[in-house]
Coordinates of C-alpha atoms in Angstrom, one line a residue:
M197 CA 98.3 143.6 91.2
G198 CA 100.2 140.2 91.4
L199 CA 101.5 141.0 94.3
V200 CA 98.4 142.9 95.8
Q201 CA 96.9 139.6 95.0
G202 CA 99.4 137.4 96.6
V203 CA 99.3 139.0 99.8
L204 CA 95.5 139.0 100.2
L205 CA 95.7 135.3 99.5
Y206 CA 98.4 135.1 102.2
L207 CA 96.0 136.8 104.7
L208 CA 93.0 134.3 103.5
Y209 CA 95.1 131.2 104.2
T210 CA 96.7 132.5 107.5
A211 CA 93.0 133.3 108.4
L212 CA 91.8 129.5 107.3
Q213 CA 94.9 128.0 109.2
D214 CA 94.7 129.7 112.3
T215 CA 90.7 129.7 112.2
L216 CA 90.5 133.3 112.1
W217 CA 87.8 135.8 110.9
P218 CA 86.5 136.0 107.9
A219 CA 87.6 131.9 108.0
T220 CA 84.8 131.9 110.6
A221 CA 82.3 133.1 108.5
P222 CA 82.1 130.5 105.3
L223 CA 79.4 132.7 103.4
L224 CA 82.0 135.4 103.2
F225 CA 85.6 133.2 102.8
A226 CA 84.3 131.5 100.0
P227 CA 83.4 134.3 97.9
L228 CA 86.4 136.3 99.3
V229 CA 88.7 133.0 97.8
L230 CA 87.1 132.9 94.4
L231 CA 87.5 136.8 93.9
G232 CA 91.1 136.9 95.1
V233 CA 91.7 133.9 92.7
L234 CA 90.0 134.8 89.4
L235 CA 89.3 138.8 89.6
P236 CA 92.8 139.7 89.4
V237 CA 93.6 137.4 86.2
I238 CA 90.8 139.1 84.5
L239 CA 91.8 142.6 85.7
I240 CA 95.4 141.9 84.2
S241 CA 93.9 140.5 81.1
A242 CA 91.8 143.2 80.2
L243 CA 94.0 146.1 81.0
G244 CA 94.9 147.8 77.8
H245 CA 92.1 145.9 76.0
L246 CA 89.1 147.3 77.4
P247 CA 88.0 150.9 77.6
R248 CA 87.2 152.0 81.2
R249 CA 83.6 152.0 81.1
T250 CA 83.1 148.5 79.8
L251 CA 86.5 147.0 82.2
A252 CA 84.3 148.5 85.3
G253 CA 81.0 146.9 84.0
W254 CA 82.6 143.6 83.0
V255 CA 84.8 143.5 86.2
S256 CA 81.4 144.1 88.4
A257 CA 79.5 141.6 86.6
A258 CA 82.4 139.2 86.8
A259 CA 82.2 139.6 90.5
I260 CA 78.7 139.7 91.3
A261 CA 78.2 136.7 89.3
I262 CA 81.1 134.8 91.3
V263 CA 80.2 136.1 94.7
L264 CA 76.4 134.9 94.2
L265 CA 77.0 131.4 93.0
A266 CA 79.8 131.3 95.9
I267 CA 77.5 131.9 98.7
H268 CA 74.9 129.5 96.8
D269 CA 77.8 127.0 96.9
V270 CA 78.6 127.4 100.7
W271 CA 74.8 127.7 101.4
R272 CA 73.8 124.4 99.8
R273 CA 76.9 122.6 101.8
L274 CA 75.7 123.9 105.4
G275 CA 75.0 121.0 107.4
G276 CA 77.0 118.6 104.9
V277 CA 80.0 116.6 105.1
D278 CA 82.5 119.5 104.6
V279 CA 80.3 122.2 106.7
L280 CA 83.7 122.8 108.7
R281 CA 85.6 124.0 105.1
P282 CA 84.8 127.4 104.4
T283 CA 86.7 127.2 101.2
P284 CA 84.6 126.9 97.8
S285 CA 84.0 123.3 96.4
G286 CA 86.1 122.0 93.7
P287 CA 83.2 121.7 90.9
L288 CA 82.4 125.1 91.5
T289 CA 86.0 126.8 91.3
V290 CA 86.5 124.6 87.8
C291 CA 83.3 125.4 86.3
L292 CA 83.5 129.5 87.2
A293 CA 87.0 129.5 85.9
A294 CA 85.9 127.8 82.6
A295 CA 82.8 130.3 82.5
C296 CA 84.8 133.4 82.9
F297 CA 87.6 132.3 80.6
I298 CA 84.9 132.0 77.9
A299 CA 83.2 135.2 79.1
H300 CA 86.1 137.1 79.2
A301 CA 87.2 135.9 75.7
L302 CA 83.8 137.1 74.4
V303 CA 84.2 140.6 76.2
L304 CA 87.7 141.2 74.6
A305 CA 86.6 140.4 71.1
G306 CA 83.5 142.5 71.4
A307 CA 85.6 145.3 72.5
R308 CA 88.3 144.9 70.0
E309 CA 85.9 145.2 67.0
H310 CA 83.5 147.8 69.1
R311 CA 80.5 145.3 68.3
R312 CA 78.3 143.0 70.7
I313 CA 79.1 140.0 68.3
A314 CA 82.5 140.2 66.6
T315 CA 83.8 138.1 63.7
Y316 CA 84.6 134.8 64.1
A317 CA 88.3 135.5 63.3
T318 CA 88.5 138.0 66.1
Y319 CA 86.9 135.4 68.6
F320 CA 89.3 132.6 67.4
D321 CA 92.5 134.7 67.9
V322 CA 91.4 136.3 71.3
A323 CA 90.5 132.9 72.8
W324 CA 93.4 130.9 71.5
T325 CA 95.9 133.4 72.7
L326 CA 94.2 133.9 75.9
G327 CA 94.0 130.2 76.4
L328 CA 98.4 129.8 75.3
Q329 CA 98.9 133.2 77.9
L330 CA 97.5 131.1 80.8
V331 CA 99.1 128.0 80.1
F332 CA 102.6 129.5 79.5
S333 CA 101.8 131.4 82.4
A334 CA 101.7 128.6 84.7
L335 CA 104.6 127.1 83.0
F336 CA 106.5 130.3 83.7
V337 CA 105.3 129.8 87.4
G338 CA 106.7 126.4 87.6
A339 CA 110.1 127.6 86.1
T340 CA 110.4 130.4 88.6
W341 CA 109.9 127.7 91.3
L342 CA 112.6 125.6 89.7
V343 CA 115.2 128.6 89.6
L344 CA 114.3 129.2 93.2
Q345 CA 114.8 125.8 94.4
L346 CA 118.3 125.8 92.5
G347 CA 119.5 129.1 94.2
A348 CA 118.5 127.6 97.6
S349 CA 120.3 124.3 96.8
L350 CA 123.5 126.5 95.9
F351 CA 123.3 128.6 99.4
D352 CA 122.8 125.6 101.0
L353 CA 125.9 124.2 100.2
I354 CA 127.5 127.1 101.9
R355 CA 125.3 126.6 104.8
L356 CA 123.0 129.4 104.3
D357 CA 119.4 128.2 104.6
F358 CA 117.5 131.4 104.4
L359 CA 116.3 131.0 100.9
S360 CA 115.2 127.3 101.5
Q361 CA 113.5 128.3 104.7
A362 CA 111.5 131.1 103.1
M363 CA 110.2 129.1 100.3
E364 CA 108.7 126.5 102.9
K365 CA 106.7 129.7 104.4
A366 CA 103.1 131.2 102.9
W367 CA 104.1 134.4 103.5
F368 CA 106.8 133.9 100.5
S369 CA 105.7 131.2 98.5
I370 CA 101.9 132.5 98.0
P371 CA 103.1 136.4 97.2
V372 CA 105.9 134.7 94.5
T373 CA 103.6 132.5 93.0
A374 CA 100.7 135.2 92.2
F375 CA 103.8 137.7 91.1
A376 CA 105.2 135.4 88.9
F377 CA 102.0 134.5 87.2
A378 CA 101.1 138.5 86.6
C379 CA 104.3 139.0 85.3
A380 CA 103.8 136.0 82.8
M381 CA 100.5 137.5 81.9
H382 CA 101.7 140.9 81.2
L383 CA 105.0 139.6 79.2
T384 CA 102.7 137.5 77.1
D385 CA 100.1 140.5 76.8
V386 CA 103.3 142.7 75.4
K387 CA 104.6 140.4 72.9
P388 CA 101.4 139.1 70.9
A389 CA 103.8 138.1 68.3
I390 CA 105.6 135.4 69.7
V391 CA 102.3 133.7 71.1
R392 CA 100.8 133.9 67.8
G393 CA 103.8 131.9 66.4
I394 CA 103.6 129.4 69.5
R395 CA 99.7 129.2 68.6
N396 CA 100.4 128.1 64.8
L397 CA 102.7 125.8 65.8
V398 CA 99.9 124.0 68.6
H399 CA 97.5 124.0 65.8
V400 CA 99.7 122.5 63.4
L401 CA 100.7 119.4 65.9
L402 CA 97.1 119.0 66.6
S403 CA 95.5 119.0 63.5
W404 CA 98.4 116.2 62.7
T405 CA 96.4 114.1 65.5
L406 CA 92.9 114.4 64.0
P407 CA 93.5 111.9 61.1
V408 CA 94.7 109.5 63.9
L409 CA 91.5 110.1 66.4
T410 CA 89.2 110.0 63.2
L411 CA 90.6 106.6 62.2
L412 CA 90.3 105.2 65.7
V413 CA 86.7 106.6 66.1
A414 CA 85.5 105.4 62.7
G415 CA 87.1 101.9 63.3
F416 CA 85.1 101.7 66.9
L417 CA 81.9 102.5 65.3
A418 CA 82.2 100.2 62.8
S419 CA 83.1 97.3 65.5
L420 CA 79.8 97.7 66.9
P421 CA 77.3 95.8 64.8
F422 CA 79.9 92.8 65.4
T423 CA 80.5 93.3 69.2
G424 CA 76.9 94.8 70.3
L425 CA 76.5 97.3 72.7
A426 CA 76.4 94.8 75.6
P427 CA 80.1 95.4 75.9
L428 CA 80.2 98.8 75.9
W429 CA 77.2 99.4 78.7
A430 CA 79.1 97.3 81.0
T431 CA 81.6 99.6 81.6
R432 CA 78.9 101.7 83.3
S433 CA 81.3 104.6 82.2
A434 CA 80.4 104.5 78.5
A435 CA 78.8 107.9 78.4
G436 CA 81.7 109.8 80.0
M437 CA 84.3 108.2 77.7
L438 CA 82.0 108.8 74.4
L439 CA 81.5 112.4 75.4
S440 CA 85.6 112.6 76.1
A441 CA 86.0 111.7 72.6
A442 CA 83.4 114.0 71.3
A443 CA 85.4 117.0 73.0
C444 CA 88.8 115.8 71.8
F445 CA 86.7 115.9 68.2
V446 CA 85.9 119.5 69.0
V447 CA 89.2 120.4 69.8
L448 CA 91.3 119.1 67.1
I449 CA 88.8 119.9 64.2
N450 CA 88.8 123.7 65.3
A451 CA 92.8 123.2 65.5
A452 CA 92.8 122.3 61.7
W453 CA 89.8 124.9 60.8
Q454 CA 91.2 127.7 62.6
D455 CA 89.3 130.6 61.5
G456 CA 88.6 128.8 57.8
S457 CA 90.4 131.5 56.1
E458 CA 93.0 128.6 54.7
R459 CA 92.5 125.2 53.6
P460 CA 94.8 122.6 55.2
A461 CA 97.0 119.5 53.9
R462 CA 94.0 117.3 52.0
V463 CA 94.4 114.5 54.5
I464 CA 93.6 116.9 57.4
A465 CA 90.6 118.4 55.6
V466 CA 89.2 115.2 54.8
S467 CA 89.5 114.5 58.6
A468 CA 87.7 117.4 60.0
R469 CA 84.9 116.3 57.5
V470 CA 84.7 112.8 58.4
A471 CA 85.0 113.6 62.0
S472 CA 82.4 116.0 61.9
L473 CA 80.1 113.5 60.5
L474 CA 81.3 111.3 63.3
L475 CA 80.6 113.5 66.1
A476 CA 76.7 112.6 65.8
P477 CA 76.9 108.8 66.2
L478 CA 79.1 109.5 69.2
T479 CA 76.7 111.7 70.9
L480 CA 73.7 109.8 70.1
L481 CA 75.5 106.5 71.8
A482 CA 76.6 108.9 74.8
G483 CA 72.7 110.2 74.9
Y484 CA 71.8 106.5 74.7
A485 CA 73.7 105.2 77.4
L486 CA 72.9 108.1 79.7
A487 CA 69.2 107.4 79.3
L488 CA 69.6 104.0 80.1
R489 CA 71.3 104.7 83.5
V490 CA 68.7 107.3 84.3
L491 CA 65.9 104.9 83.7
D492 CA 67.3 102.2 85.6
H493 CA 68.4 104.2 88.5
G494 CA 67.3 107.8 88.3
W495 CA 69.5 110.9 88.2
S496 CA 72.7 111.4 90.3
L497 CA 74.9 114.5 90.6
D498 CA 77.6 112.9 87.8
R499 CA 74.5 112.3 85.5
V500 CA 73.2 115.5 85.7
I501 CA 76.3 117.1 84.9
A502 CA 76.7 114.2 82.2
G503 CA 73.5 115.6 80.8
A504 CA 74.6 119.3 80.6
C505 CA 77.7 118.2 78.8
L506 CA 75.4 116.0 76.6
L507 CA 73.5 119.0 75.5
V508 CA 76.6 120.8 74.8
A509 CA 77.8 118.2 72.6
A510 CA 74.4 118.0 71.0
C511 CA 74.9 121.5 69.7
Y512 CA 78.3 120.7 68.5
A513 CA 77.1 117.5 66.7
G514 CA 74.3 119.0 64.9
G515 CA 76.2 122.1 64.1
Y516 CA 79.3 120.5 62.6
A517 CA 77.2 117.6 61.1
A518 CA 75.1 120.3 59.1
A519 CA 78.6 121.9 58.0
A520 CA 80.3 118.8 56.8
M521 CA 77.3 118.0 54.5
R522 CA 77.6 121.6 52.8
R523 CA 80.4 122.4 49.9
G524 CA 83.4 124.1 51.0
W525 CA 85.8 124.2 54.0
L526 CA 82.9 123.6 56.4
P527 CA 81.5 127.3 56.0
T528 CA 79.0 127.2 58.8
L529 CA 81.5 126.4 61.5
A530 CA 81.9 129.7 62.7
G531 CA 78.5 130.0 63.5
V532 CA 78.2 126.8 65.7
N533 CA 81.3 127.9 67.5
I534 CA 80.1 131.6 68.3
A535 CA 76.6 130.0 69.5
A536 CA 78.0 127.3 71.8
A537 CA 80.5 129.9 72.8
F538 CA 77.6 132.0 74.4
A539 CA 75.4 129.0 75.5
V540 CA 78.2 127.0 77.6
P541 CA 78.7 130.0 80.4
G542 CA 74.6 130.4 80.6
I543 CA 74.6 126.2 81.2
L544 CA 77.5 126.6 83.6
A545 CA 75.5 129.1 85.4
L546 CA 72.4 127.2 85.8
L547 CA 74.2 124.0 86.9
L548 CA 76.0 126.3 89.7
S549 CA 72.8 128.0 90.7
P550 CA 69.7 126.5 92.7
L551 CA 67.7 126.4 89.3
V552 CA 69.7 122.9 88.0
D553 CA 71.5 122.3 91.2
P554 CA 72.7 118.8 90.7
G555 CA 71.9 117.9 94.2
R556 CA 68.4 119.1 93.9
V557 CA 67.8 117.2 90.8
A558 CA 69.1 113.9 91.8
V559 CA 67.4 114.2 95.4
A560 CA 63.9 115.0 93.6
S561 CA 64.5 112.1 91.2
Q562 CA 65.1 109.5 93.6
L563 CA 62.3 110.6 95.7
A564 CA 59.9 110.7 92.6
R565 CA 61.1 107.2 92.1
L566 CA 60.2 106.3 95.4
D567 CA 56.7 107.8 95.6
A568 CA 56.0 105.9 92.0
G569 CA 56.9 102.5 93.7
R570 CA 59.6 101.7 91.4
I571 CA 61.8 101.7 94.6
T572 CA 61.1 100.5 98.2
L573 CA 62.3 102.8 101.2
R574 CA 64.9 100.1 102.1
Q575 CA 66.4 100.3 98.6
L576 CA 66.7 104.4 98.6
D577 CA 70.5 105.0 98.8
V578 CA 70.1 107.3 102.0
A579 CA 73.8 107.6 102.7
Y580 CA 74.1 109.0 98.9
L581 CA 71.5 111.5 99.3
W582 CA 72.9 112.5 102.7
E583 CA 76.5 113.3 101.6
H584 CA 75.9 114.1 98.0
G585 CA 72.4 115.7 98.3
A586 CA 73.9 118.4 100.4
R587 CA 71.2 120.6 102.1
Y588 CA 68.6 119.1 99.7
G589 CA 69.1 115.4 100.4
R590 CA 69.0 116.3 104.3
A591 CA 65.9 118.2 104.3
A592 CA 64.5 115.5 102.0
L593 CA 65.6 112.8 104.5
A594 CA 64.4 114.9 107.5
R595 CA 60.9 115.2 105.8
L596 CA 60.7 111.2 105.0
E597 CA 61.8 110.5 108.4
S598 CA 58.7 112.5 110.1
S599 CA 56.4 111.1 107.5
T600 CA 57.5 107.1 107.8
T601 CA 55.7 105.0 109.7
G602 CA 55.7 100.9 110.6
P603 CA 58.9 98.8 110.5
D604 CA 60.7 101.3 107.9
A605 CA 60.4 104.3 110.2
A606 CA 62.8 102.5 112.5
W607 CA 65.1 101.3 109.7
L608 CA 65.0 104.6 108.3
R609 CA 66.0 106.3 111.8
T610 CA 68.6 103.8 112.2
E611 CA 70.4 104.4 109.3
L612 CA 70.1 108.3 109.9
A613 CA 71.6 107.9 113.2
H614 CA 74.6 106.2 111.9
L615 CA 74.8 109.2 109.6
R616 CA 74.4 111.9 112.0
Q617 CA 76.9 110.4 114.3
P618 CA 80.4 111.7 112.7
D619 CA 78.5 115.1 111.8
L620 CA 79.3 118.0 113.9
D621 CA 80.5 116.0 116.9
A622 CA 77.3 114.1 117.4
G623 CA 77.7 111.0 119.4
V624 CA 81.2 112.0 120.1
R625 CA 82.0 113.4 124.0
P626 CA 83.7 116.4 124.5
L627 CA 87.4 116.2 124.7
A628 CA 87.1 117.2 128.6
D629 CA 85.3 114.1 129.1
Q630 CA 87.8 111.6 127.4
L631 CA 90.9 113.1 129.3
H632 CA 91.8 111.8 132.7
V633 CA 93.9 114.4 134.0
W634 CA 97.1 114.1 136.1
P635 CA 98.1 114.9 138.9
A636 CA 94.6 114.3 140.3
G637 CA 92.7 117.5 141.2
T638 CA 94.4 119.7 138.2
T639 CA 92.4 121.1 135.0
L640 CA 93.5 121.2 131.6
P641 CA 93.9 125.1 130.6
A642 CA 90.8 126.6 129.1
S643 CA 92.9 127.7 125.8
F644 CA 93.6 123.9 125.7
V645 CA 90.3 122.4 125.7
Q646 CA 88.7 124.8 123.5
T647 CA 91.3 124.0 120.6
D648 CA 90.0 122.3 117.9
W649 CA 92.5 119.8 117.5
R650 CA 91.3 117.8 114.5
R651 CA 92.0 120.9 112.6
T652 CA 95.8 121.5 113.3
L653 CA 98.5 120.5 110.8
H654 CA 99.7 117.7 113.2
S655 CA 96.3 116.0 113.5
A656 CA 97.0 112.9 112.1
H657 CA 99.4 112.5 114.7
L658 CA 97.3 113.1 117.9
P659 CA 95.8 110.1 119.9
P660 CA 92.4 109.2 118.7
C661 CA 90.6 111.0 121.6
M662 CA 92.0 114.0 120.2
R663 CA 91.0 113.0 116.5
G664 CA 87.1 113.3 117.5
Q665 CA 86.7 109.7 118.3
N666 CA 85.4 108.2 121.6
A667 CA 88.5 107.1 123.2
Q668 CA 90.1 107.4 126.7
C669 CA 93.6 109.2 127.1
D670 CA 95.6 110.4 130.2
A671 CA 96.9 113.7 130.0
F672 CA 99.7 114.8 132.3
I673 CA 100.5 118.3 133.4
L674 CA 104.1 119.2 133.9
D675 CA 106.9 121.8 132.9
L676 CA 109.3 120.3 130.5
G677 CA 110.4 123.2 129.1
G678 CA 111.5 125.1 132.0
D679 CA 109.6 128.4 131.4
V680 CA 107.1 128.1 133.8
R681 CA 104.4 127.5 131.1
P682 CA 103.6 123.9 131.7
E683 CA 103.2 121.2 128.7
V684 CA 100.6 118.6 128.3
V685 CA 101.8 115.0 127.9
V686 CA 98.7 112.9 126.3
I687 CA 99.0 109.2 125.7
G688 CA 96.2 106.4 125.0
T689 CA 95.1 104.6 127.6
D690 CA 96.3 101.5 125.8
G691 CA 99.8 102.6 125.6
E692 CA 99.3 104.0 122.1
A693 CA 102.0 106.4 121.2
G694 CA 101.7 109.8 122.8
V695 CA 102.5 113.5 122.4
V696 CA 104.1 116.5 124.3
L697 CA 101.6 119.9 123.4
R698 CA 102.7 123.3 124.5
Q699 CA 101.8 126.8 124.0
D700 CA 103.5 129.1 121.5
A701 CA 104.7 132.8 122.0
R702 CA 100.9 134.0 120.7
G703 CA 99.4 131.3 123.1
A704 CA 98.1 129.2 120.6
W705 CA 98.5 125.0 121.3
E706 CA 100.9 123.2 119.0
L707 CA 102.7 119.7 118.8
A708 CA 106.4 120.1 120.5
A709 CA 107.3 116.3 120.2
S710 CA 106.1 112.7 120.0
L711 CA 106.3 110.0 122.7
P712 CA 107.5 106.7 121.5
L713 CA 105.0 103.6 121.1
L714 CA 105.2 101.6 124.6
L715 CA 105.5 98.3 124.0
G716 CA 104.8 95.4 126.2
D717 CA 102.9 95.5 129.9
C718 CA 102.7 99.2 130.3
T719 CA 100.4 98.9 133.3
S720 CA 102.9 99.6 135.4
V721 CA 104.6 102.6 133.5
L722 CA 101.2 104.3 133.5
D723 CA 100.5 103.5 136.9
A724 CA 103.7 105.0 138.0
M725 CA 102.8 108.2 135.7
R726 CA 99.2 108.5 137.4
A727 CA 100.9 108.3 140.7
G728 CA 102.9 111.3 140.0
R729 CA 106.3 109.6 139.8
L730 CA 107.4 111.2 136.7
R731 CA 109.3 114.4 136.5
A732 CA 111.2 116.5 133.3
A733 CA 114.9 115.1 133.5
P734 CA 117.9 116.6 131.4
P735 CA 119.1 114.7 128.6
V736 CA 121.6 111.9 129.2
L737 CA 123.7 113.7 126.3
A738 CA 123.6 117.2 125.3
D739 CA 122.5 117.9 121.7
L740 CA 125.2 118.6 119.3
Q741 CA 125.8 122.3 117.6
I742 CA 127.5 121.7 114.5
D743 CA 128.3 125.3 112.8
G744 CA 125.3 127.2 114.2
R745 CA 122.8 123.7 113.7
R746 CA 121.4 122.1 116.6
I747 CA 121.4 118.4 116.1
P748 CA 119.4 116.2 118.6
L749 CA 120.9 112.9 120.0
E750 CA 118.9 110.1 120.8
D751 CA 119.9 107.3 123.2
G752 CA 118.3 104.1 123.9
P753 CA 116.1 102.1 121.6
D754 CA 113.6 104.0 119.4
Y755 CA 110.5 102.2 120.9
P756 CA 111.3 101.3 124.5
D757 CA 109.4 98.1 125.9
C758 CA 107.6 98.6 129.2
G759 CA 108.3 94.7 130.1
T760 CA 111.8 95.1 130.1
P761 CA 112.7 96.3 133.8
P762 CA 114.8 99.5 134.6
D763 CA 118.7 99.1 134.6
S764 CA 119.4 100.4 138.0
N765 CA 123.1 100.8 136.9
K766 CA 122.1 103.4 134.6
P767 CA 122.1 106.9 135.7

């Protein structure tokens, strides 16, 4: 399964690099990428633990959810700043991975006990074991690549570079990575005792950091009456930091509590009870900080996500505080954790769906503030709505543009014109109109003009006219390779560094060489090139071949000065 996954991901990678189908269909490509990354991991982890019918149902449900959410992710970005990127967005990938992990642990635990809702001890064992499996599988992949790098270095010592060259190729690196990860998942699955031993060690280490964090947070909260809240609000990131502290508390409390069957050392038990109580003020402060920002500036993408995190934190804070105030070793913690585990995937699905899409909520909030008169049109962050509001933001701005009158209408049209210019080549002339082709009367190959040079691997080394900017360049067509097929030399009219472009065996255009920066007054040099006084010349010195390796030689200065006349005594 790991090999199949690696091959499929390599094919998708190749399609993306060469702009082939299905990379040309973003609504299809993004779901395929996520299915290729997430679904094999679910299958590998579920084999041997789920009955066939349960396995088929769970995998089908996961696949449908992944496809639908990926399609929505691409749909909302169509017309956005990354419309040319058919890959799924980062937030979607992270949230889907987290949701799949939690849901998979719930399914595995339920199947182990043949119940819809399993006991907490089973949930605890499955979730922590699965998490450590993923962590150690990633470490195993890293170790595999270190071993391969060592082996390649050894072969390089005897001038055999086949392994080092293969490691740089996608056809080798992607399948090897997927295969190594699958092997690690299998090995950790068939040796559960090893994973449980490591898990117990991790719990012990984490639990002993709980008293330190509890002491620090208690000191922080005790200092607030003396310092006031103004320094905290001045950071403009108080909610995020407070929620991060709350998340650390939840992890460390569970590492100390585990499944509740054994009470740890007294200092850890006391720290866990105190930390469970401190969660409530941390969450209240985070909620207050977020409320202040929303009241002052409305909802944004980050604030919507923070609001979702605050909702989860409130569930933990209320439940943990109730558990801490009861006798015994936090007796109701299990129920709180199970309820939160079912709630979190649902909240993530809402955020990734059109129902509570952060971009949609942010756009609606900002327009509501405008309609209520809390801000004027000129105070509206048009650029933010355009770039981060995705489809919703651009549709709202289009409606606003059509309905606005007076001086503000001209201002809004100007702002939108600046934002639209880099989008989909708007305002940028076609490449053929920016190139002066020499010799005069010749035309560039159709495949050259149709190539999207901005998406090539060497786009950063190309002149500005080929990177989607309005600039003029000269293009000289001549045969430099001696193979009948002509190369194209492109150089900026102001003497910028030029490039030599050629077709490979498949007919695709690629960067063959770079032309050094021309210094000084290059007018005469460029005029001579335009007049046709240029030709392909053999090198003054041939390249060296040492033990089968070709070593090119360079003569003369690295950066020729156009102001220096040529030496007639040189050949």
